[in-house]
PDB file of C-alpha atoms and ligand atoms in Angstrom:
ATOM      1  CA  UNK A 243       0.000   0.000   0.000  1.00 53.00           C
ATOM      2  CA  UNK A 244       1.514   3.319  -1.070  1.00 74.00           C
ATOM      3  CA  UNK A 245       2.249   5.904   1.598  1.00 87.00           C
ATOM      4  CA  UNK A 246      -0.254   8.802   1.415  1.00 94.00           C
ATOM      5  CA  UNK A 247       1.119  12.239   0.604  1.00 97.00           C
ATOM      6  CA  UNK A 248       1.578  14.484   3.654  1.00 97.00           C
ATOM      7  CA  UNK A 249       0.704  18.093   2.772  1.00 98.00           C
ATOM      8  CA  UNK A 250       2.628  19.274   5.846  1.00 97.00           C
ATOM      9  CA  UNK A 251       6.008  17.981   4.665  1.00 98.00           C
ATOM     10  CA  UNK A 252       8.711  20.636   4.445  1.00 98.00           C
ATOM     11  CA  UNK A 253       8.903  20.683   0.637  1.00 98.00           C
ATOM     12  CA  UNK A 254       5.120  21.129   0.373  1.00 98.00           C
ATOM     13  CA  UNK A 255       5.542  24.190   2.599  1.00 98.00           C
ATOM     14  CA  UNK A 256       8.352  25.475   0.375  1.00 98.00           C
ATOM     15  CA  UNK A 257       6.150  24.975  -2.706  1.00 98.00           C
ATOM     16  CA  UNK A 258       3.328  26.946  -1.057  1.00 98.00           C
ATOM     17  CA  UNK A 259       5.776  29.740  -0.168  1.00 98.00           C
ATOM     18  CA  UNK A 260       5.284  29.228   3.579  1.00 98.00           C
ATOM     19  CA  UNK A 261       9.007  28.526   4.059  1.00 97.00           C
ATOM     20  CA  UNK A 262      11.727  30.294   2.035  1.00 98.00           C
ATOM     21  CA  UNK A 263      14.252  28.549  -0.163  1.00 98.00           C
ATOM     22  CA  UNK A 264      17.332  29.568  -2.093  1.00 98.00           C
ATOM     23  CA  UNK A 265      15.844  28.951  -5.525  1.00 98.00           C
ATOM     24  CA  UNK A 266      17.959  28.015  -8.531  1.00 98.00           C
ATOM     25  CA  UNK A 267      15.226  27.079 -11.037  1.00 98.00           C
ATOM     26  CA  UNK A 268      11.454  27.043 -11.445  1.00 98.00           C
ATOM     27  CA  UNK A 269       8.997  26.193 -14.195  1.00 98.00           C
ATOM     28  CA  UNK A 270       5.386  24.975 -14.354  1.00 98.00           C
ATOM     29  CA  UNK A 271       6.283  21.481 -13.107  1.00 98.00           C
ATOM     30  CA  UNK A 272       9.574  21.798 -11.242  1.00 98.00           C
ATOM     31  CA  UNK A 273      11.302  23.713  -8.449  1.00 98.00           C
ATOM     32  CA  UNK A 274      15.008  23.481  -7.551  1.00 98.00           C
ATOM     33  CA  UNK A 275      16.798  25.035  -4.597  1.00 98.00           C
ATOM     34  CA  UNK A 276      19.983  24.708  -2.570  1.00 98.00           C
ATOM     35  CA  UNK A 277      19.965  22.114   0.209  1.00 98.00           C
ATOM     36  CA  UNK A 278      19.837  23.762   3.641  1.00 98.00           C
ATOM     37  CA  UNK A 279      22.561  21.407   4.898  1.00 98.00           C
ATOM     38  CA  UNK A 280      24.873  20.944   1.899  1.00 98.00           C
ATOM     39  CA  UNK A 281      26.946  17.763   1.806  1.00 97.00           C
ATOM     40  CA  UNK A 282      29.136  19.022  -1.055  1.00 97.00           C
ATOM     41  CA  UNK A 283      30.124  22.507  -2.315  1.00 98.00           C
ATOM     42  CA  UNK A 284      27.189  22.330  -4.732  1.00 98.00           C
ATOM     43  CA  UNK A 285      24.138  20.506  -3.360  1.00 98.00           C
ATOM     44  CA  UNK A 286      20.855  21.260  -5.079  1.00 98.00           C
ATOM     45  CA  UNK A 287      17.470  19.578  -4.642  1.00 99.00           C
ATOM     46  CA  UNK A 288      15.123  19.204  -7.616  1.00 98.00           C
ATOM     47  CA  UNK A 289      11.465  18.520  -6.863  1.00 98.00           C
ATOM     48  CA  UNK A 290       8.315  18.145  -8.936  1.00 98.00           C
ATOM     49  CA  UNK A 291       5.471  20.491  -8.040  1.00 98.00           C
ATOM     50  CA  UNK A 292       3.059  17.544  -8.012  1.00 98.00           C
ATOM     51  CA  UNK A 293       2.245  15.627  -4.839  1.00 98.00           C
ATOM     52  CA  UNK A 294       4.558  12.599  -5.081  1.00 98.00           C
ATOM     53  CA  UNK A 295       5.876  10.889  -1.976  1.00 97.00           C
ATOM     54  CA  UNK A 296       8.906   9.166  -3.488  1.00 97.00           C
ATOM     55  CA  UNK A 297      10.703   8.180  -6.663  1.00 97.00           C
ATOM     56  CA  UNK A 298       8.494   5.063  -6.777  1.00 96.00           C
ATOM     57  CA  UNK A 299       5.382   7.241  -6.649  1.00 97.00           C
ATOM     58  CA  UNK A 300       6.685   9.737  -9.215  1.00 98.00           C
ATOM     59  CA  UNK A 301       8.053   7.215 -11.717  1.00 97.00           C
ATOM     60  CA  UNK A 302       4.824   5.195 -11.676  1.00 97.00           C
ATOM     61  CA  UNK A 303       2.131   7.829 -11.244  1.00 97.00           C
ATOM     62  CA  UNK A 304       3.334  11.085 -12.837  1.00 98.00           C
ATOM     63  CA  UNK A 305       2.183  11.855 -16.357  1.00 98.00           C
ATOM     64  CA  UNK A 306       4.530  12.114 -19.331  1.00 98.00           C
ATOM     65  CA  UNK A 307       4.642  15.910 -19.256  1.00 97.00           C
ATOM     66  CA  UNK A 308       5.685  15.963 -15.593  1.00 98.00           C
ATOM     67  CA  UNK A 309       8.366  13.321 -16.096  1.00 98.00           C
ATOM     68  CA  UNK A 310       9.760  14.964 -19.205  1.00 98.00           C
ATOM     69  CA  UNK A 311       9.776  18.391 -17.567  1.00 98.00           C
ATOM     70  CA  UNK A 312      11.493  16.999 -14.499  1.00 98.00           C
ATOM     71  CA  UNK A 313      14.396  15.334 -16.275  1.00 98.00           C
ATOM     72  CA  UNK A 314      14.827  18.170 -18.764  1.00 98.00           C
ATOM     73  CA  UNK A 315      15.038  20.496 -15.774  1.00 98.00           C
ATOM     74  CA  UNK A 316      17.697  18.330 -14.102  1.00 98.00           C
ATOM     75  CA  UNK A 317      19.735  18.559 -17.292  1.00 98.00           C
ATOM     76  CA  UNK A 318      19.328  22.323 -17.589  1.00 98.00           C
ATOM     77  CA  UNK A 319      20.036  22.954 -13.907  1.00 98.00           C
ATOM     78  CA  UNK A 320      23.209  20.836 -14.025  1.00 98.00           C
ATOM     79  CA  UNK A 321      24.476  22.831 -16.999  1.00 98.00           C
ATOM     80  CA  UNK A 322      23.493  26.148 -15.446  1.00 98.00           C
ATOM     81  CA  UNK A 323      25.295  25.213 -12.224  1.00 98.00           C
ATOM     82  CA  UNK A 324      28.446  24.664 -14.304  1.00 98.00           C
ATOM     83  CA  UNK A 325      29.020  21.169 -12.930  1.00 98.00           C
ATOM     84  CA  UNK A 326      28.823  19.083 -16.096  1.00 98.00           C
ATOM     85  CA  UNK A 327      32.448  19.337 -17.221  1.00 97.00           C
ATOM     86  CA  UNK A 328      33.983  18.346 -13.912  1.00 97.00           C
ATOM     87  CA  UNK A 329      31.272  15.879 -12.964  1.00 97.00           C
ATOM     88  CA  UNK A 330      28.356  15.496 -10.624  1.00 97.00           C
ATOM     89  CA  UNK A 331      26.150  12.871  -9.010  1.00 97.00           C
ATOM     90  CA  UNK A 332      22.370  12.679  -8.926  1.00 97.00           C
ATOM     91  CA  UNK A 333      20.717  10.626  -6.218  1.00 97.00           C
ATOM     92  CA  UNK A 334      17.230   9.870  -4.932  1.00 97.00           C
ATOM     93  CA  UNK A 335      16.639   8.323  -1.531  1.00 96.00           C
ATOM     94  CA  UNK A 336      13.445   6.249  -1.398  1.00 94.00           C
ATOM     95  CA  UNK A 337      12.082   4.656   1.733  1.00 87.00           C
ATOM     96  CA  UNK A 338      13.549   3.515   5.022  1.00 90.00           C
ATOM     97  CA  UNK A 339      16.710   1.701   3.900  1.00 92.00           C
ATOM     98  CA  UNK A 340      17.751   4.786   1.932  1.00 94.00           C
ATOM     99  CA  UNK A 341      16.948   7.098   4.878  1.00 94.00           C
ATOM    100  CA  UNK A 342      14.582   9.315   2.894  1.00 96.00           C
ATOM    101  CA  UNK A 343      13.814  12.176   5.295  1.00 97.00           C
ATOM    102  CA  UNK A 344      11.396  14.330   3.352  1.00 98.00           C
ATOM    103  CA  UNK A 345       8.360  12.487   1.896  1.00 97.00           C
ATOM    104  CA  UNK A 346       8.126  14.576  -1.276  1.00 98.00           C
ATOM    105  CA  UNK A 347      10.097  13.132  -4.203  1.00 98.00           C
ATOM    106  CA  UNK A 348      13.386  14.919  -4.806  1.00 98.00           C
ATOM    107  CA  UNK A 349      16.674  14.389  -6.606  1.00 98.00           C
ATOM    108  CA  UNK A 350      19.907  15.560  -5.057  1.00 98.00           C
ATOM    109  CA  UNK A 351      22.565  17.061  -7.346  1.00 98.00           C
ATOM    110  CA  UNK A 352      25.991  16.781  -5.687  1.00 98.00           C
ATOM    111  CA  UNK A 353      29.046  18.468  -7.204  1.00 98.00           C
ATOM    112  CA  UNK A 354      32.070  20.652  -6.630  1.00 97.00           C
ATOM    113  CA  UNK A 355      34.446  18.087  -5.179  1.00 97.00           C
ATOM    114  CA  UNK A 356      35.663  14.536  -5.775  1.00 96.00           C
ATOM    115  CA  UNK A 357      32.592  12.515  -4.796  1.00 95.00           C
ATOM    116  CA  UNK A 358      34.352   9.173  -4.364  1.00 92.00           C
ATOM    117  CA  UNK A 359      33.468   6.063  -6.317  1.00 88.00           C
ATOM    118  CA  UNK A 360      30.302   4.739  -4.693  1.00 78.00           C
ATOM    119  CA  UNK A 361      28.031   4.643  -1.686  1.00 76.00           C
ATOM    120  CA  UNK A 362      29.141   2.923   1.500  1.00 77.00           C
ATOM    121  CA  UNK A 363      26.438   0.890   3.306  1.00 78.00           C
ATOM    122  CA  UNK A 364      25.947   1.649   7.013  1.00 79.00           C
ATOM    123  CA  UNK A 365      28.440  -0.325   9.095  1.00 76.00           C
ATOM    124  CA  UNK A 366      30.729  -1.080   6.151  1.00 72.00           C
TER     125      UNK A 366
HETATM  126  P1  5GP B 540      16.466  12.988   1.915  1.00 56.48           P
HETATM  127  O1  5GP B 540      17.214  12.328   3.041  1.00 56.48           O
HETATM  128  O2  5GP B 540      14.983  12.994   2.138  1.00 56.48           O
HETATM  129  O3  5GP B 540      16.868  12.415   0.570  1.00 56.48           O
HETATM  130  O4  5GP B 540      16.996  14.479   1.857  1.00 56.48           O
HETATM  131  C1  5GP B 540      16.286  15.560   2.361  1.00 56.48           C
HETATM  132  C2  5GP B 540      17.160  16.772   2.198  1.00 56.48           C
HETATM  133  O5  5GP B 540      16.372  17.921   2.439  1.00 56.48           O
HETATM  134  C3  5GP B 540      18.346  16.822   3.171  1.00 56.48           C
HETATM  135  O6  5GP B 540      19.552  16.886   2.430  1.00 56.48           O
HETATM  136  C4  5GP B 540      18.091  18.081   3.985  1.00 56.48           C
HETATM  137  O7  5GP B 540      19.261  18.788   4.303  1.00 56.48           O
HETATM  138  C5  5GP B 540      17.162  18.877   3.079  1.00 56.48           C
HETATM  139  N1  5GP B 540      16.259  19.779   3.781  1.00 56.48           N
HETATM  140  C6  5GP B 540      15.490  19.470   4.862  1.00 56.48           C
HETATM  141  N2  5GP B 540      14.767  20.540   5.227  1.00 56.48           N
HETATM  142  C7  5GP B 540      15.066  21.533   4.365  1.00 56.48           C
HETATM  143  C8  5GP B 540      14.623  22.891   4.239  1.00 56.48           C
HETATM  144  O8  5GP B 540      13.788  23.401   4.990  1.00 56.48           O
HETATM  145  N3  5GP B 540      15.159  23.611   3.217  1.00 56.48           N
HETATM  146  C9  5GP B 540      16.075  23.086   2.353  1.00 56.48           C
HETATM  147  N4  5GP B 540      16.536  23.885   1.392  1.00 56.48           N
HETATM  148  N5  5GP B 540      16.509  21.814   2.447  1.00 56.48           N
HETATM  149  C10 5GP B 540      16.011  21.050   3.440  1.00 56.48           C
END
């Protein structure tokens, strides 16, 4: 059973303008802003404006226009941030094992330093 969308999650509040964000991009379907607690010199979050709990929810339930707009935006934002030449990582946490904190689908864009080769599991 899919988790219901919580309209009080922090990104829903950002989308409604109730909480400020340091915006880097916006269009009809997408908002992107700097992470409040950056893990790398560049750390941007890209979110759809639609009410999607997770990547699972978005990938399966969003319509074609939302999905196309989202990934086109990720491409444009990455170029506009100037991170493409040196390299960057995009990541989505989904569910408990991935420690997803905010239940509104988002992609992280990490860049600006050597990001290492891969992810280390907890305890490894
Ligand atoms: P998750 O673990 O869900 O993939 O990542 C959630 C991200 O949202 C974290 O990197 C966290 O720092 C970021 N975050 C949480 N609250 C806020 C906020 O109010 N504003 C911004 N800009 N980022 C936030």
